[in-house]
mmCIF file of C-alpha atoms and ligand atoms in Angstrom:
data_model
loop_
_atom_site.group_PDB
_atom_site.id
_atom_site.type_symbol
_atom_site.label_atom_id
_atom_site.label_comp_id
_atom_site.label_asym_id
_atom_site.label_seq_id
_atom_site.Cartn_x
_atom_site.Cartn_y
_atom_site.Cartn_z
ATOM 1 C CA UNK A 8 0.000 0.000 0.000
ATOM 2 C CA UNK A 9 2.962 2.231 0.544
ATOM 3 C CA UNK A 10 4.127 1.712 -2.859
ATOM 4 C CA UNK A 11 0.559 3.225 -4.312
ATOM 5 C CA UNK A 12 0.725 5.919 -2.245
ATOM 6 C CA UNK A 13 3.704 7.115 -4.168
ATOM 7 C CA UNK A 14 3.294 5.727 -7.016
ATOM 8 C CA UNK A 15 3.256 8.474 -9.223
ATOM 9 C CA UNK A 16 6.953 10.242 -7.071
ATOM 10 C CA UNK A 17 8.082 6.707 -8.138
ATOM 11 C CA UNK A 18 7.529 6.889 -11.957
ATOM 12 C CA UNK A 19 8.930 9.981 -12.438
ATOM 13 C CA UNK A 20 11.752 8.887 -10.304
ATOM 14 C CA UNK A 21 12.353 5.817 -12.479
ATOM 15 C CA UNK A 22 12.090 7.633 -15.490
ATOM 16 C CA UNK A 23 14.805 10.234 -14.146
ATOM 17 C CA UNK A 24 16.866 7.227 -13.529
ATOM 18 C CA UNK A 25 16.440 5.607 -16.986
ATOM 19 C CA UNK A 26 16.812 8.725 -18.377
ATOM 20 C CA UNK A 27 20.082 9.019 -16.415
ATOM 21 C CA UNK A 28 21.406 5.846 -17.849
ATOM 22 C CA UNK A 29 20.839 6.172 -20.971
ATOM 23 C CA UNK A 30 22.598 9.208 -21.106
ATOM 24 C CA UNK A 31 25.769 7.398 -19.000
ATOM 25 C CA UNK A 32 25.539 4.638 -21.541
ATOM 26 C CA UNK A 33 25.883 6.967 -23.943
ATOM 27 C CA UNK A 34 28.699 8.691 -22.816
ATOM 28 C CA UNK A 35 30.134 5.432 -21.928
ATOM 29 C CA UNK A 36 30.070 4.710 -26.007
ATOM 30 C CA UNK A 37 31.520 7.533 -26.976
ATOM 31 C CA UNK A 38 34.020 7.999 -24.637
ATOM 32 C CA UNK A 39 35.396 4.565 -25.573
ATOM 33 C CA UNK A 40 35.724 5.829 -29.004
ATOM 34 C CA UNK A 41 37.075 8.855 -28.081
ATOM 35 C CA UNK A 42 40.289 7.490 -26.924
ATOM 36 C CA UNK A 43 40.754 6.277 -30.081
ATOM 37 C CA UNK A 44 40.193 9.641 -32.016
ATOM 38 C CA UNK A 45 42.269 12.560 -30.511
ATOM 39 C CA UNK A 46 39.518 13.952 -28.577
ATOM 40 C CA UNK A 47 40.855 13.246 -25.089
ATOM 41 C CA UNK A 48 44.295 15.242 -24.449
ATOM 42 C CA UNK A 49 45.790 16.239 -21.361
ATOM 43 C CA UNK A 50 46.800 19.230 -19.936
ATOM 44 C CA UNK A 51 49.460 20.325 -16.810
ATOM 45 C CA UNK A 52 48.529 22.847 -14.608
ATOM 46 C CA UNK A 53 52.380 24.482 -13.041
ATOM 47 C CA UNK A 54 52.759 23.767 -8.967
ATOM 48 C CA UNK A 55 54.749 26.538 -8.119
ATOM 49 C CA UNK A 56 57.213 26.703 -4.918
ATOM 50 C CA UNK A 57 56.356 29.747 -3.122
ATOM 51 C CA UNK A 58 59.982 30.589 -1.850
ATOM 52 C CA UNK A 59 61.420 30.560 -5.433
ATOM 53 C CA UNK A 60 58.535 31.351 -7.642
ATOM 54 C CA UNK A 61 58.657 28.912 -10.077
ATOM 55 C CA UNK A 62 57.105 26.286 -11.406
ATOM 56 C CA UNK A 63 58.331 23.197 -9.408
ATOM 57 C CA UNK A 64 56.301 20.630 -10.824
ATOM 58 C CA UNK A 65 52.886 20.077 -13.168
ATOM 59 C CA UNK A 66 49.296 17.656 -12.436
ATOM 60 C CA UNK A 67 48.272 16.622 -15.336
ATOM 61 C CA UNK A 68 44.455 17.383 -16.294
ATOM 62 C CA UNK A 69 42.742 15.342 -18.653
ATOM 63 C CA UNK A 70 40.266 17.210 -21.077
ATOM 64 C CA UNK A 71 37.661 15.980 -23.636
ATOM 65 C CA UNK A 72 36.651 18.248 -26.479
ATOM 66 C CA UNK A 73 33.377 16.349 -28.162
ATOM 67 C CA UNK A 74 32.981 16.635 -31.409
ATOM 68 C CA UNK A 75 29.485 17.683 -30.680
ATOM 69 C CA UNK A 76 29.068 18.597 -27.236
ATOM 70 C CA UNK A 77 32.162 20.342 -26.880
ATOM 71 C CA UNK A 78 34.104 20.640 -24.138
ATOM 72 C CA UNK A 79 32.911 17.771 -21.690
ATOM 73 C CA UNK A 80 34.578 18.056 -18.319
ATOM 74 C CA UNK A 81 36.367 15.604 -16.436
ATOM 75 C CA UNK A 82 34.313 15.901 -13.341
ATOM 76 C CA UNK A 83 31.597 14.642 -15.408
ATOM 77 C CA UNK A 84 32.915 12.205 -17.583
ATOM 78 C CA UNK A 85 35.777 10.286 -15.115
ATOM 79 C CA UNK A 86 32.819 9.319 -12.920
ATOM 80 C CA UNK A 87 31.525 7.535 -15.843
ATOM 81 C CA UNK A 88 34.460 6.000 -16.623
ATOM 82 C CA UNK A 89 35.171 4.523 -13.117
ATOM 83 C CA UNK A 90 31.283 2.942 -12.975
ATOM 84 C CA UNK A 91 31.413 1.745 -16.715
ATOM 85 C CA UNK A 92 34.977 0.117 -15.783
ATOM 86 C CA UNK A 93 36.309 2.418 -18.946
ATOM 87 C CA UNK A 94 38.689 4.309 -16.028
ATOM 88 C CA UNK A 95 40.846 1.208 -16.903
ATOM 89 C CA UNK A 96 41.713 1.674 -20.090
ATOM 90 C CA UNK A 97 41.812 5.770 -20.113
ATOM 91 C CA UNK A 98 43.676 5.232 -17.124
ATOM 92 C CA UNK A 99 46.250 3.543 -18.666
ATOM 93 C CA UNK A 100 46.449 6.060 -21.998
ATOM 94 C CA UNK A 101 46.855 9.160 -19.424
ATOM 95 C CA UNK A 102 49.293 7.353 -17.245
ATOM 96 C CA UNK A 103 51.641 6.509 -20.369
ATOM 97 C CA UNK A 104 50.795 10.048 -22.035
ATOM 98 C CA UNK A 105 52.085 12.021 -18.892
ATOM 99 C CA UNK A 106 54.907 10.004 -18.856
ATOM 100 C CA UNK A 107 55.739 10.433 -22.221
ATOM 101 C CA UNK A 108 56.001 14.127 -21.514
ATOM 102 C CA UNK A 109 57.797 14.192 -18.231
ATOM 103 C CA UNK A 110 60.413 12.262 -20.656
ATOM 104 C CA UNK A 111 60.302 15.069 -23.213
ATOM 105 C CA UNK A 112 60.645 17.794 -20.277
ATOM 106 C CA UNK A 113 63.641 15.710 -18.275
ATOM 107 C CA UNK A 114 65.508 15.060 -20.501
ATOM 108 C CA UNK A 115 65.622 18.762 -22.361
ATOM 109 C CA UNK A 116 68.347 20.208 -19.727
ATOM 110 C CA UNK A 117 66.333 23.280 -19.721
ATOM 111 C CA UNK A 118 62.983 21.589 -18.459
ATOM 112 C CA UNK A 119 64.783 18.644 -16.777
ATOM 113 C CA UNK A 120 63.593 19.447 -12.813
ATOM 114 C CA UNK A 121 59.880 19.196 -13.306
ATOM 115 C CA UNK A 122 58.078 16.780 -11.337
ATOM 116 C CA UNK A 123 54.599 15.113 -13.287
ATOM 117 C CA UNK A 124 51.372 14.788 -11.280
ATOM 118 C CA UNK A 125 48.767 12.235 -12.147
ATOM 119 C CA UNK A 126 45.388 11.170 -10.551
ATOM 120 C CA UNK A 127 44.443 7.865 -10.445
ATOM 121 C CA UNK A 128 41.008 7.371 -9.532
ATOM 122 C CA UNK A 129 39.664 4.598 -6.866
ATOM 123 C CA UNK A 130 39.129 1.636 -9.304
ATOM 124 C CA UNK A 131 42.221 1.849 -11.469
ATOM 125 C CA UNK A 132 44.483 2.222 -8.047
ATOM 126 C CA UNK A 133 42.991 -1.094 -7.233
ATOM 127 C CA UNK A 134 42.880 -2.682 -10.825
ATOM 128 C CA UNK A 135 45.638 -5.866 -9.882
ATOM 129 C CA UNK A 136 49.214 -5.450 -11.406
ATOM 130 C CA UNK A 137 48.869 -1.159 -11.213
ATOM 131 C CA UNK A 138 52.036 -0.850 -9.410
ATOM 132 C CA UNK A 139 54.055 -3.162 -11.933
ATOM 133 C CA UNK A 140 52.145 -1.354 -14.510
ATOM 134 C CA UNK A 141 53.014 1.964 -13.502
ATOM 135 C CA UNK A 142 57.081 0.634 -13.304
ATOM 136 C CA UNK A 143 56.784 -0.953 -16.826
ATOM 137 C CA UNK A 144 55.423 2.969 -17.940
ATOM 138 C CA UNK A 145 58.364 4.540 -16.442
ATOM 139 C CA UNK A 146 60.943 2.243 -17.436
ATOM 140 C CA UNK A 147 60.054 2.431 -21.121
ATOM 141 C CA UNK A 148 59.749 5.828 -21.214
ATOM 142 C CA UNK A 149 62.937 6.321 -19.180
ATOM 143 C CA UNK A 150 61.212 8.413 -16.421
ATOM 144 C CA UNK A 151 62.545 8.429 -13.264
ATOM 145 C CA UNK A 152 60.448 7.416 -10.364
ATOM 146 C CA UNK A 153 61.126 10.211 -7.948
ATOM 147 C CA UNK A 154 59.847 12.549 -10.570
ATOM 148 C CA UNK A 155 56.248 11.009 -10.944
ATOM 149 C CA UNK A 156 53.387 11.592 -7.978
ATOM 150 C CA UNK A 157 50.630 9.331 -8.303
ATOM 151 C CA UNK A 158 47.603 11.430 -6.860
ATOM 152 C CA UNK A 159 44.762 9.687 -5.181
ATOM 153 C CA UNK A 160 41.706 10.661 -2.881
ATOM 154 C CA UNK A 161 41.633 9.719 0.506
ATOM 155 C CA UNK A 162 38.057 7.671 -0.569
ATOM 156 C CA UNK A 163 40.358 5.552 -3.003
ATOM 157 C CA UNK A 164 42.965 4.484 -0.007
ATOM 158 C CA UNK A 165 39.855 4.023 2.484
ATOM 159 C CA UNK A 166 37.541 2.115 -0.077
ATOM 160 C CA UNK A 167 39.494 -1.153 -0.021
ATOM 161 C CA UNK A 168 42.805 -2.736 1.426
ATOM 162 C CA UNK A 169 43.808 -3.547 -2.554
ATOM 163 C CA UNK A 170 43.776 0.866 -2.608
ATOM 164 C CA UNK A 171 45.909 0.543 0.074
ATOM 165 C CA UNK A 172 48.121 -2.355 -0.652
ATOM 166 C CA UNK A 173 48.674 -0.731 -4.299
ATOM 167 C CA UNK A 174 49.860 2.724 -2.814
ATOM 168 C CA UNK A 175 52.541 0.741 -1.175
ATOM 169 C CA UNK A 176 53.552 -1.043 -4.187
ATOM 170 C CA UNK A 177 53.399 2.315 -6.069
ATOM 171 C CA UNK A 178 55.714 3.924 -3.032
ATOM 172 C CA UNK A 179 58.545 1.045 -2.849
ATOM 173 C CA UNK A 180 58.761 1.906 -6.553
ATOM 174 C CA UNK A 181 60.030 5.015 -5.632
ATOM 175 C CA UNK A 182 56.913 6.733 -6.827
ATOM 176 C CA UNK A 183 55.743 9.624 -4.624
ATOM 177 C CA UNK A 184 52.278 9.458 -3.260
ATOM 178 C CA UNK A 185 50.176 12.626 -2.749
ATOM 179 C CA UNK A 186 46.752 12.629 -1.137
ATOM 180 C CA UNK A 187 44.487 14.896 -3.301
ATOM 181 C CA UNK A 188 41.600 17.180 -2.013
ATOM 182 C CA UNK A 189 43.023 16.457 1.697
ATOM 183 C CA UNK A 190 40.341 17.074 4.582
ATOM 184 C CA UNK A 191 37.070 16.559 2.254
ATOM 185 C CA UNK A 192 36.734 12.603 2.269
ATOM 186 C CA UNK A 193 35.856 10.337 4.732
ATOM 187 C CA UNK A 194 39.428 11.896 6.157
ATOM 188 C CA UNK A 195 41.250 10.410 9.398
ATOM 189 C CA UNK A 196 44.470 12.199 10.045
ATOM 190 C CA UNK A 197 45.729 8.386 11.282
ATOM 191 C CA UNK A 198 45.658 7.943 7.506
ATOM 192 C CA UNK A 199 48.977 9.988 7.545
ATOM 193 C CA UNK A 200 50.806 7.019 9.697
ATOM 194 C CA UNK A 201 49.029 3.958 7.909
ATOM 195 C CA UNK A 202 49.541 4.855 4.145
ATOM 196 C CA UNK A 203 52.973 5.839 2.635
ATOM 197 C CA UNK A 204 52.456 9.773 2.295
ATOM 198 C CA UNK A 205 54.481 12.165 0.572
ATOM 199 C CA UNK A 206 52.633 14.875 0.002
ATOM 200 C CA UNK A 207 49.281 16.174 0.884
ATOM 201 C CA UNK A 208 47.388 18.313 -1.149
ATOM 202 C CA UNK A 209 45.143 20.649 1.216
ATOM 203 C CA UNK A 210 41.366 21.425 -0.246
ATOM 204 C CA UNK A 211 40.689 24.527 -1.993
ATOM 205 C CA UNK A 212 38.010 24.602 0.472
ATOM 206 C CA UNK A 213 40.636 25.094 3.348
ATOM 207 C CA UNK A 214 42.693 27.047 1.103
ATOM 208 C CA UNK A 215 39.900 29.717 0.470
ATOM 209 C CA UNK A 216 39.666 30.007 4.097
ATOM 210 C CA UNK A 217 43.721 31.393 4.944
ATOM 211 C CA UNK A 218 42.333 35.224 4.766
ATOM 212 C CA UNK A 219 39.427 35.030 6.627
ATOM 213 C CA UNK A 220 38.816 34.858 10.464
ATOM 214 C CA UNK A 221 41.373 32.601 12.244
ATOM 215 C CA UNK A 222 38.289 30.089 12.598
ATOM 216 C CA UNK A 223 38.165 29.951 8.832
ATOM 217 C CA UNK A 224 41.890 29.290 8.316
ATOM 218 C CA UNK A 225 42.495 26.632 11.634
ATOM 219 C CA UNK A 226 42.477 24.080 9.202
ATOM 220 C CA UNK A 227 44.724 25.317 6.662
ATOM 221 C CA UNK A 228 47.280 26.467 9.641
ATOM 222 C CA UNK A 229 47.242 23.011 11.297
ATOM 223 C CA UNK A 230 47.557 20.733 8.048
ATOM 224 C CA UNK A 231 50.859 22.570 6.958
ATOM 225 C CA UNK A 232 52.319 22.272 10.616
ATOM 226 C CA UNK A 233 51.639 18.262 10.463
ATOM 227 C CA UNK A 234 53.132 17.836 7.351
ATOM 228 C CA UNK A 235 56.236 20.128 8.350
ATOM 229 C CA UNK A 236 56.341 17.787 11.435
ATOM 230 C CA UNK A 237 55.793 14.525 9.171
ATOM 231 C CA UNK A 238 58.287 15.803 6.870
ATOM 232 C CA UNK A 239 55.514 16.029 4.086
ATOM 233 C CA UNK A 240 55.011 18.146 1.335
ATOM 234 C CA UNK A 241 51.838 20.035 1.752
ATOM 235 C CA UNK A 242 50.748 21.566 -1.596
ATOM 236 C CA UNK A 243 47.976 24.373 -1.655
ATOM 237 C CA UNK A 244 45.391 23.849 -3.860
ATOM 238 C CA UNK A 245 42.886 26.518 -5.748
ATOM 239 C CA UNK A 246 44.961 29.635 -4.930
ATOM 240 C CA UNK A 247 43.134 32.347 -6.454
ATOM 241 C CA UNK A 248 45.215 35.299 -4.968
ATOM 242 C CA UNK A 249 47.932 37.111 -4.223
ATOM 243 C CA UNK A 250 46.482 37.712 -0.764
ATOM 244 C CA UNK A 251 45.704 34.250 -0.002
ATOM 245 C CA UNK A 252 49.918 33.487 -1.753
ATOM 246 C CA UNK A 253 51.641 36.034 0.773
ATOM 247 C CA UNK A 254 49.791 34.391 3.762
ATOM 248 C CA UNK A 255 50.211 30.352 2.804
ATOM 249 C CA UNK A 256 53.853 31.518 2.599
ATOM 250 C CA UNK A 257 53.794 32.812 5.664
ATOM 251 C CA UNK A 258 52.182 29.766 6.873
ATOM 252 C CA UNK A 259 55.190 27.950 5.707
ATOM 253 C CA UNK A 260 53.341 26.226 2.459
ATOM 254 C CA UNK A 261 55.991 25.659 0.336
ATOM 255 C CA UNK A 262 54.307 24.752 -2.914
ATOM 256 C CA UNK A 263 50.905 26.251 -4.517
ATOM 257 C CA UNK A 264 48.870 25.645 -7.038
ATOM 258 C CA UNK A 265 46.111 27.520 -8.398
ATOM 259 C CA UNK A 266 44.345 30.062 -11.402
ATOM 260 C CA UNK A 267 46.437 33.021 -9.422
ATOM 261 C CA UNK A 268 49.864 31.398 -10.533
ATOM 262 C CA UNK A 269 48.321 29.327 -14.184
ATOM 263 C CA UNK A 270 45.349 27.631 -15.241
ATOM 264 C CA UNK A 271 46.104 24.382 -16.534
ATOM 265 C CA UNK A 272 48.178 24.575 -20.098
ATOM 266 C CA UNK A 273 49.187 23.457 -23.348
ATOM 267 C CA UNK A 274 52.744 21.218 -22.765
ATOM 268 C CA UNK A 275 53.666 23.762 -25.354
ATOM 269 C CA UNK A 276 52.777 26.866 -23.214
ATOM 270 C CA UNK A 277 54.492 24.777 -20.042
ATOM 271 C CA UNK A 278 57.645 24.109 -22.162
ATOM 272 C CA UNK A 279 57.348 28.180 -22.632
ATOM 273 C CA UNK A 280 57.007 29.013 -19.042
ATOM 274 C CA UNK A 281 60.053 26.741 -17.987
ATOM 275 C CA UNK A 282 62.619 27.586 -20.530
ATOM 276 C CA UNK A 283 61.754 31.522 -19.846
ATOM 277 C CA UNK A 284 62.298 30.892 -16.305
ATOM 278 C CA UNK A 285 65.744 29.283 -17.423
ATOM 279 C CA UNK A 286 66.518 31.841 -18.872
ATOM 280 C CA UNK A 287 66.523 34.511 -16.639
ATOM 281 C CA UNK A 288 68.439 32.151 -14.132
ATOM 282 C CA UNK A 289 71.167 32.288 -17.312
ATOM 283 C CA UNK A 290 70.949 35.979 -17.077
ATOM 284 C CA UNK A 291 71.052 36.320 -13.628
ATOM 285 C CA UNK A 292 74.039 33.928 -12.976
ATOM 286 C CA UNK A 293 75.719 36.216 -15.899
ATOM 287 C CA UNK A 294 75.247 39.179 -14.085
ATOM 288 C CA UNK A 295 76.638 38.163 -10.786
ATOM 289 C CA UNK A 296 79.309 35.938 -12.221
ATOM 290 C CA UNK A 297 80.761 35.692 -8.393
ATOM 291 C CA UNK A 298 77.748 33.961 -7.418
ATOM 292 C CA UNK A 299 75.971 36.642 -4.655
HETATM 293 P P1 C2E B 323 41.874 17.618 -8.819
HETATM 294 O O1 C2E B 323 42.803 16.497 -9.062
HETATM 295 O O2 C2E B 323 41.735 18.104 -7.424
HETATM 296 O O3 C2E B 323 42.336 18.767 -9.807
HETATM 297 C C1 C2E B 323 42.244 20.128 -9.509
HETATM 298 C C2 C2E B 323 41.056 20.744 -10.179
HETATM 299 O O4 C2E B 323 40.907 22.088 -9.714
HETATM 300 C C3 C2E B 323 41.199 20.860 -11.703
HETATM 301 O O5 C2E B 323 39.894 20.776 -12.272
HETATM 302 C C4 C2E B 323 41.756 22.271 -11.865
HETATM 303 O O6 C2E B 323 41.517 22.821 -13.145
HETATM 304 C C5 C2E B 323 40.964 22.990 -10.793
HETATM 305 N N1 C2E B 323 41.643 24.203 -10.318
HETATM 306 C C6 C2E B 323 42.982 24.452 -10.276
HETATM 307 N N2 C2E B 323 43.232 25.672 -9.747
HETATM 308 C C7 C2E B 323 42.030 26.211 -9.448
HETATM 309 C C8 C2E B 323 41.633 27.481 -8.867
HETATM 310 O O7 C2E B 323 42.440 28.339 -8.540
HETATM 311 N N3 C2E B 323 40.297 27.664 -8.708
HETATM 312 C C9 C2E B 323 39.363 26.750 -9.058
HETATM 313 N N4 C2E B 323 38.075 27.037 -8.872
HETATM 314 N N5 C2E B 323 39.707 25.535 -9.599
HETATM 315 C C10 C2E B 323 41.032 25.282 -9.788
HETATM 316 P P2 C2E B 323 39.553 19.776 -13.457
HETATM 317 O O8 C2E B 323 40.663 19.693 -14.430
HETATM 318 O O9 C2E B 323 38.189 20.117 -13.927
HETATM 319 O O10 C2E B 323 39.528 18.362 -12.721
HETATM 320 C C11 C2E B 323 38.574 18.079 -11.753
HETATM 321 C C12 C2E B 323 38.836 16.750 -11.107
HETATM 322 O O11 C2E B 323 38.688 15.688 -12.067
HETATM 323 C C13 C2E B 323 40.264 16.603 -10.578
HETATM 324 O O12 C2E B 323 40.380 17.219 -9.326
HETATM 325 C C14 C2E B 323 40.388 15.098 -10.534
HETATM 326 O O13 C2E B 323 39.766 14.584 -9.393
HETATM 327 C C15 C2E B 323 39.602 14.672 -11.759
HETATM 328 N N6 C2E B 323 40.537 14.473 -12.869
HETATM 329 C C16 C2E B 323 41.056 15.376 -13.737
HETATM 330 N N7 C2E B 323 41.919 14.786 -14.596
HETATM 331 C C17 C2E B 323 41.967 13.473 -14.232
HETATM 332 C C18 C2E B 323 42.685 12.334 -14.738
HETATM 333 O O14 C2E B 323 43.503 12.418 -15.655
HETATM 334 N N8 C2E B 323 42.441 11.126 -14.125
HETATM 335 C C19 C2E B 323 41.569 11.006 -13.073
HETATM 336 N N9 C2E B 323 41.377 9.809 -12.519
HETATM 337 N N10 C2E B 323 40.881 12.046 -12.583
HETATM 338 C C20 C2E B 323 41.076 13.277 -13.152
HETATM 339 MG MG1 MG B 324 44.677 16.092 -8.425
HETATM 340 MG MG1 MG B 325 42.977 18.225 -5.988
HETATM 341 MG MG1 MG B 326 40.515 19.897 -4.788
#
């Protein structure tokens, strides 16, 4: 008798649903073909080390421009992905894509210090074999571990002990780890000690907060003095502002990311930005040829 009663709130519920899945199947379809046609690229957004300026590393971004529906974005289409089981094999094209780059940037002595970024979503962390995958990508491109982060949620590690096990596989590789959006998942700071963390990656959320009221920016404050005492990197994400850049220095973040510094670019606008900053270093070592 229940069920009558809201019948009709149920119908138009299923038919939202079905409607829903359709569309995901759809997606599902095309994006399937669309790693086959040059639709999917990727592109690296600069993490920039506060004390020097300069672009320290890049995470690289996936995109999809539709032929059709244009620009499709990945918060969108990766959730897709990781229920259709597709996160597999577009997992595996942006893992080998980014490390085709970071090969093209290390070994060009004028780009060789940037680190690569990637995120690797819940399902593919846990797909067996990732962490001898992941070696097999480096070692044929000829990418050394140390400069490749493997970026996952806290969810992704939490989810499942395979998560878990995998991030350790991926860290005895040499691999750093970096735990993404820090403080929005079903976070425990006891994560810190279980899982082998090199660098956490503190919420825009938190990050908006460091120039408001000093209830607004606790969070912010504390996660940068654990990670100083944990020896961590703690990377600010979603800087916007100069303001909010002046005081996560003075917090003692050493490494931001954000629209203030870049959006996230072309490798040929990165390559730009890197051998510009190269070669003012040139300059300036020129001009101070006694080293001060
Ligand atoms: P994320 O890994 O936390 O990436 C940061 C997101 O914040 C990016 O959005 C970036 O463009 C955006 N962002 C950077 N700076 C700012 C800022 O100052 N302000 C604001 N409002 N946003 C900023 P994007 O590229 O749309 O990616 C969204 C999410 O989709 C990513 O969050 C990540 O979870 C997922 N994603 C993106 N690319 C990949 C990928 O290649 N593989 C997987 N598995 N997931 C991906
Ligand atoms: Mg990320
Ligand atoms: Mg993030
Ligand atoms: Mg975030």
């Amino acid at each position: 008798a229940a069920k009558d009663h809201g019948k009709g709130r149920f119908a138009t519920y299923d038919q939202e649903l079905d409607r829903r899945s359709v569309q995901h199947a759809e997606l599902g379809a095309e994006l399937r073909q669309a790693m086959g046609s040059g639709e999917l690229r990727l592109m690296y957004q600069p993490i920039v080390s506060l004390p020097e300026g300069r672009v320290s590393g890049v995470e690289a971004l996936v995109r999809w421009h539709h032929p059709e529906r244009g620009a499709i974005p990945p918060t969108e289409f990766i959730p897709v992905a990781e229920r259709t089981g597709l996160i597999v094999p577009l997992g595996r094209w942006i893992m080998r894509e980014a490390a085709n780059q970071a090969a093209r940037w290390t070994t060009n002595p004028l780009t060789s210090s940037v680190t690569m970024s990637v995120n690797v979503s819940a399902r593919q962390l846990r797909e067996p074999g990732f962490p001898e995958e992941l070696a097999g990508v480096l070692a044929e491109t000829g990418v050394e571990p140390r400069m490749f982060t493997v970026e996952v949620t806290e969810t992704a590690v939490f989810e499942s002990d395979a998560g878990l096990a995998a991030l350790r596989g991926v860290h005895q590789l040499g691999v750093r780890v970096a735990l993404d959006d820090f403080g929005t998942g079903h976070s425990s700071l006891g994560l810190l000690r279980s899982c082998p963390v090199d660098v956490l990656k503190v919420d825009k959320s938190f990050v908006d907060g460091v120039t408001g009221t000093a209830e607004q920016a606790a969070i912010a404050i504390s996660l940068v003095q654990i990670t100083n005492t944990m020896r961590l990197a703690a990377v600010a994400e979603g800087v916007e502002t100069q303001d909010q850049a002046n005081t996560l220095f003075e917090l003692g973040y050493q490494l931001a990311q954000g629209f203030h510094f870049a959006h996230p670019l072309t490798p040929e606008e990165v390559t730009g930005l890197l051998i510009r900053t190269a070669a003012e270093d040139a300059k300036r070592a020129a001009g101070y040829p006694h080293g001060n």
